[in-house]
Amino acid sequence: MLRGFEPYTKLLAGTRRVAAHPDAVREFAYDWRLSTERAAARLAEAADDHLRAWRAHPHGSRDARLTLVAHSMGGLVARFFMTALGGVRDVRTLITLGTPFHGSVQAAGLLGSGSGTPLPLPRRRLRALARTLPGLYELLPGYRCVEDPTGDFRRLTPADVESLGGDRELAQQSLDRREKLNESDAGTLPQLRAVVGVGQRTPQSLTLADGTAELREYVPDGDTRLDRRGDGTVYREAATPAGRTPSTSPQSHGALARSEEAVAFTGSVLTERPLGPPLGATELGLYVPDVATAREPCPVEVDLVDNPVAVELQVIDVSENLEIDRPRLSRRDGRLRADVRLPWPGLFRVEAKCGGFSAVSQLVLAVAGD
């Protein structure tokens, strides 16, 4: 949901390569539809079990502590575990990749319009489902993101969520919980290392009218509006607790955890070496529709780069890991663009590379024309 996630295979493999032993690495799966409080309680049990086993392991240490590596909402689960459940005493470092500490306006958009997923799902049914999911309310934006007709910006309220068809009580609980956790972050998350996306077109604010939310790609900056971008799902300032300086990456939200730079960053933190290569040479922006019709033109646009020859595009069939095209960009209406024809229905990855850094990528689902 919300532009799709890539598998964590590369991140897990890279982490195991630098760990003292493969047994030192443990995966933790959770149900994002439920509250972070519930997931954090399960994480506390898994963390205690893993730490106890590693301290007794032949390659382990009785003084060992945990390093948590979390993508997206996983960072909210880890923060609740550390802050509200006292897990901070057993954690050495928390690495977050694209975590919406201050929420994402796409969550409000999903409640208000039924849009925001990469799949062509029935919007009315999707809205009805979304209203029942406690985890979705955890992703609601907590910053000044609602633009009033006067042009002023304010925070999203539980009454606003109710006007979109959401559950007012669930909204109140989640917004109160986030405010309380944000207030305590400074004292309880000294170990945080955040990586945020910065180069992609990202909804950052919204307007409300007639029970729907219209998403906007800007935030207030004094008397003006400024496009701060992000990873396509979480805008850059929303992905870091207040007062923290993150590391930045041009990657999209779903691809953050699989990028070579994020894997190198995680390994460097784990082994306490210098933090590896920069997480991207440029704020390369890639726009690909979530859904396209197979065998018809699918527009691919690249932002923040002037020279079309400097960018390499590649289209890959995800299921077969097969390259199917290397389209060329051309300048149209002041933007770099290519029309790609996806040859058959399925899931494809479009990658854009500029310079010696890993490619920025975005998933697109090709559907049959009928």
XYZ file of C-alpha atoms in Angstrom:
370
model
C 0.000 0.000 0.000
C 1.051 3.626 -0.541
C 3.296 3.032 -3.596
C 4.444 -0.472 -2.703
C 7.366 -1.996 -0.803
C 10.298 -3.867 -2.265
C 11.444 -7.046 -0.457
C 14.075 -6.686 2.278
C 16.275 -9.431 0.800
C 19.271 -7.196 0.055
C 19.118 -5.469 3.430
C 18.998 -8.771 5.296
C 21.843 -10.257 3.252
C 24.000 -7.164 3.743
C 23.317 -7.121 7.474
C 24.192 -10.785 7.878
C 27.474 -10.245 6.017
C 28.733 -7.745 8.603
C 27.184 -9.341 11.697
C 29.323 -11.367 14.101
C 27.268 -14.446 13.146
C 24.123 -15.032 11.058
C 22.296 -15.951 14.278
C 22.780 -12.373 15.458
C 20.198 -11.190 12.891
C 16.499 -11.783 13.435
C 13.562 -10.670 11.312
C 10.430 -9.295 12.940
C 7.162 -9.223 11.007
C 4.089 -7.331 12.191
C 0.591 -6.537 10.946
C 0.615 -2.875 9.862
C -3.198 -2.760 9.966
C -3.143 -2.964 13.776
C -1.926 -0.268 16.169
C 1.771 0.360 16.764
C 1.093 -0.245 20.456
C 0.002 -3.807 19.759
C 2.902 -4.454 17.367
C 5.384 -2.952 19.858
C 4.186 -5.336 22.571
C 5.006 -8.250 20.252
C 8.331 -6.651 19.377
C 9.181 -6.436 23.085
C 8.673 -10.191 23.431
C 10.711 -10.966 20.298
C 13.496 -8.567 21.321
C 13.774 -10.087 24.783
C 13.867 -13.603 23.343
C 16.473 -12.692 20.710
C 18.704 -10.808 23.141
C 18.591 -13.626 25.675
C 19.481 -16.197 22.992
C 22.352 -14.107 21.612
C 23.855 -13.426 25.026
C 24.020 -17.203 25.526
C 25.292 -17.863 21.994
C 28.918 -19.093 21.514
C 29.632 -15.990 19.389
C 27.578 -13.647 21.559
C 28.277 -11.473 24.581
C 26.610 -11.049 27.944
C 26.794 -7.270 27.430
C 25.186 -7.299 23.985
C 22.443 -4.829 23.123
C 20.115 -4.536 20.150
C 20.362 -2.605 16.910
C 16.931 -2.109 15.358
C 16.714 -1.545 11.595
C 13.246 -0.362 10.628
C 11.626 0.648 7.356
C 8.585 2.920 7.148
C 5.978 2.158 9.853
C 8.421 -0.262 11.473
C 10.203 2.791 12.875
C 7.011 3.828 14.675
C 6.735 0.351 16.168
C 10.374 0.495 17.289
C 9.926 3.966 18.792
C 6.895 2.859 20.823
C 8.831 -0.168 22.056
C 11.750 2.019 23.124
C 9.815 4.993 24.497
C 6.609 3.655 26.006
C 7.668 0.091 26.874
C 11.148 0.819 28.219
C 13.016 -1.018 25.486
C 15.515 1.831 25.159
C 17.706 0.286 27.870
C 18.396 -2.727 25.646
C 18.889 -0.803 22.366
C 22.248 0.466 21.139
C 21.042 2.017 17.865
C 17.800 2.566 15.973
C 18.155 2.949 12.188
C 15.018 4.184 10.421
C 14.464 4.232 6.658
C 11.612 6.478 5.514
C 9.731 6.320 8.820
C 6.746 8.742 8.949
C 7.463 10.145 12.418
C 5.093 13.041 11.673
C 2.759 11.071 9.429
C 1.843 11.122 5.754
C -1.016 13.043 4.142
C -1.575 10.022 1.889
C -3.235 8.326 4.871
C -5.828 11.112 4.965
C -6.179 10.852 1.199
C -6.961 7.150 1.498
C -9.712 7.871 4.030
C -11.091 10.747 1.980
C -11.008 9.342 -1.535
C -10.055 5.677 -1.457
C -6.920 6.481 -3.466
C -3.304 5.980 -2.465
C -2.612 2.350 -3.266
C -0.749 1.009 -6.313
C -3.587 -1.404 -7.110
C -6.774 -0.483 -9.005
C -9.066 -1.365 -6.084
C -12.734 -0.264 -5.784
C -12.505 3.078 -3.995
C -15.766 2.895 -2.043
C -14.889 -0.511 -0.614
C -11.322 0.590 0.072
C -12.524 3.634 2.039
C -14.864 1.428 4.075
C -12.000 -0.943 4.867
C -9.552 1.866 5.698
C -11.869 3.331 8.346
C -11.587 0.143 10.412
C -7.769 -0.138 10.467
C -6.112 1.278 13.627
C -2.725 1.173 11.914
C -3.838 3.585 9.195
C -4.688 6.242 11.802
C -1.141 5.940 13.136
C 0.027 7.307 9.761
C -2.136 10.453 9.805
C -0.085 13.673 9.542
C 0.646 15.489 12.810
C 2.183 18.681 11.377
C 0.518 21.814 9.951
C -0.694 20.324 6.698
C -4.336 21.431 6.252
C -4.697 24.496 4.029
C -7.827 26.504 4.812
C -9.658 28.591 2.188
C -7.921 31.656 3.664
C -4.523 30.195 2.742
C -3.544 29.541 6.375
C -2.229 26.129 7.450
C -3.242 24.172 10.556
C -2.990 20.669 11.968
C -5.364 17.868 11.055
C -7.985 17.340 13.778
C -10.101 14.317 14.730
C -13.109 16.304 13.469
C -11.417 16.579 10.068
C -10.850 12.829 10.003
C -14.491 12.256 10.902
C -15.553 14.555 8.034
C -13.598 12.252 5.703
C -15.586 9.279 6.945
C -12.988 8.131 9.476
C -13.397 7.078 13.090
C -13.042 10.113 15.347
C -12.018 8.128 18.423
C -9.291 6.180 16.619
C -7.992 9.438 15.139
C -7.911 11.136 18.544
C -6.051 8.228 20.124
C -3.420 8.082 17.390
C -2.803 11.853 17.243
C -2.545 12.074 21.042
C -0.157 9.116 21.126
C 2.100 10.660 18.485
C 2.219 14.032 20.237
C 3.197 12.359 23.501
C 5.886 10.252 21.827
C 7.266 13.232 19.876
C 7.649 15.186 23.119
C 9.722 12.398 24.666
C 11.875 11.581 21.616
C 14.716 13.928 22.559
C 15.372 12.163 25.822
C 14.760 8.573 24.780
C 16.058 8.281 21.221
C 19.688 9.392 21.429
C 20.593 6.348 19.315
C 18.470 7.319 16.301
C 20.048 7.285 12.812
C 17.388 8.345 10.292
C 17.562 8.035 6.505
C 14.984 10.078 4.567
C 14.049 10.350 0.912
C 14.332 13.794 -0.664
C 14.078 13.656 -4.463
C 10.597 12.381 -5.355
C 7.309 14.185 -5.929
C 5.502 13.792 -2.620
C 2.118 14.922 -1.233
C 2.893 17.272 1.664
C -0.355 19.070 2.497
C -4.055 18.871 1.715
C -7.299 20.779 1.377
C -10.613 19.505 2.712
C -13.969 19.946 0.984
C -17.216 17.985 0.899
C -15.831 14.993 2.741
C -12.805 14.516 0.504
C -9.110 15.392 0.756
C -7.160 16.903 -2.140
C -3.415 16.307 -1.761
C -0.911 19.080 -2.540
C 2.834 18.955 -3.206
C 3.880 21.908 -1.030
C 4.109 23.122 2.575
C 4.014 26.671 4.000
C 7.286 28.592 4.117
C 6.569 31.985 5.627
C 4.239 33.768 3.221
C 4.970 31.368 0.364
C 4.476 27.702 -0.471
C 7.492 25.477 -0.962
C 7.795 22.028 -2.539
C 10.101 20.125 -0.181
C 9.614 16.751 -1.867
C 10.363 13.464 -0.132
C 10.300 9.764 -0.984
C 6.931 9.797 -2.771
C 5.003 8.840 0.387
C 6.637 10.686 3.312
C 7.825 14.249 2.845
C 11.359 14.886 4.053
C 10.698 16.796 7.294
C 8.014 14.296 8.329
C 10.556 11.456 8.280
C 12.704 12.810 11.137
C 11.907 13.735 14.754
C 12.284 17.443 15.483
C 15.845 18.646 16.006
C 17.506 15.668 14.284
C 19.764 15.811 11.235
C 19.085 12.843 8.936
C 21.038 11.248 6.133
C 19.315 11.790 2.793
C 18.654 9.573 -0.206
C 16.979 10.213 -3.576
C 15.216 6.827 -3.381
C 11.475 6.264 -3.413
C 9.736 5.054 -0.265
C 9.360 1.413 -1.245
C 12.919 1.138 -2.564
C 14.755 2.830 0.326
C 15.491 -0.394 2.160
C 16.868 -2.196 -0.892
C 19.247 0.511 -2.137
C 22.978 -0.183 -2.023
C 23.607 3.000 -0.044
C 21.076 2.090 2.665
C 22.613 -1.385 2.984
C 26.094 0.161 3.263
C 24.845 2.732 5.776
C 23.315 0.007 7.958
C 26.503 -2.066 7.836
C 28.626 0.935 8.732
C 26.492 1.764 11.751
C 26.505 -1.863 12.887
C 30.287 -2.083 12.727
C 30.872 1.510 13.909
C 33.002 2.353 10.902
C 32.642 5.701 9.100
C 29.196 5.940 7.598
C 30.079 4.704 4.130
C 29.273 6.443 0.854
C 26.916 9.403 0.565
C 23.326 8.249 0.183
C 22.938 9.698 -3.322
C 24.831 12.190 -5.455
C 21.796 14.163 -6.529
C 18.130 14.663 -5.777
C 17.185 12.672 -8.861
C 13.393 12.656 -9.128
C 11.565 9.792 -10.844
C 7.844 9.799 -11.611
C 6.073 6.659 -12.830
C 2.296 6.043 -12.569
C 1.250 3.435 -10.019
C -0.834 1.628 -12.658
C -0.490 1.523 -16.450
C -2.169 -0.352 -19.283
C -0.033 -3.046 -20.871
C 1.166 -2.327 -24.425
C 0.047 1.321 -24.224
C 2.359 4.329 -23.601
C 3.268 4.726 -19.924
C 4.811 8.161 -19.188
C 8.070 8.142 -17.227
C 9.452 11.514 -16.116
C 12.781 12.479 -14.528
C 13.168 15.678 -12.501
C 16.072 17.743 -11.184
C 18.455 16.649 -13.949
C 19.120 18.877 -16.979
C 20.923 16.536 -19.365
C 18.854 13.614 -20.759
C 22.024 11.761 -21.788
C 23.240 11.757 -18.160
C 20.359 9.503 -17.054
C 20.118 5.783 -17.769
C 16.621 4.285 -17.701
C 15.941 0.574 -17.311
C 12.644 -1.331 -17.191
C 12.640 -4.710 -15.415
C 9.993 -7.417 -15.141
C 10.011 -8.038 -11.373
C 8.647 -11.599 -11.463
C 11.328 -12.793 -13.905
C 14.048 -10.276 -12.913
C 14.316 -9.657 -16.651
C 15.335 -6.417 -18.342
C 12.813 -5.603 -21.058
C 13.740 -2.080 -22.170
C 16.261 0.747 -21.936
C 14.187 3.720 -23.074
C 15.756 7.057 -23.968
C 14.687 10.317 -22.397
C 13.855 13.400 -24.406
C 12.963 16.927 -23.335
C 9.273 17.763 -23.579
C 7.628 20.845 -22.103
C 10.734 21.511 -20.018
C 10.854 17.998 -18.539
C 12.763 14.825 -19.346
C 10.311 12.176 -20.438
C 10.060 8.748 -22.057
C 6.970 6.784 -23.073
C 7.437 3.149 -22.074
C 5.283 0.301 -23.348
C 5.034 -2.496 -20.787
C 4.682 -5.643 -22.933
C 2.339 -7.707 -20.738
C 0.338 -7.473 -17.490
C 2.456 -7.776 -14.359
C 4.675 -5.879 -11.942
C 7.577 -3.874 -13.346
C 10.385 -1.786 -11.856
C 11.557 1.383 -13.593
C 15.082 2.404 -12.589
C 16.824 5.722 -13.266
C 20.547 6.082 -12.696
C 22.720 9.188 -12.821
C 26.433 8.959 -12.038
C 28.051 6.223 -9.984
C 25.313 5.812 -7.377
C 22.626 3.162 -7.221
C 19.490 3.606 -9.298
C 16.356 5.343 -8.059
C 13.455 2.993 -8.700
C 9.669 2.878 -8.711
C 7.224 0.005 -9.149
C 4.402 0.106 -11.702
C 1.613 -2.416 -12.151
C 0.651 -3.164 -15.774
C -2.955 -4.280 -16.240
C -4.796 -5.690 -19.243
C -6.476 -3.167 -21.490
C -9.895 -4.776 -21.136
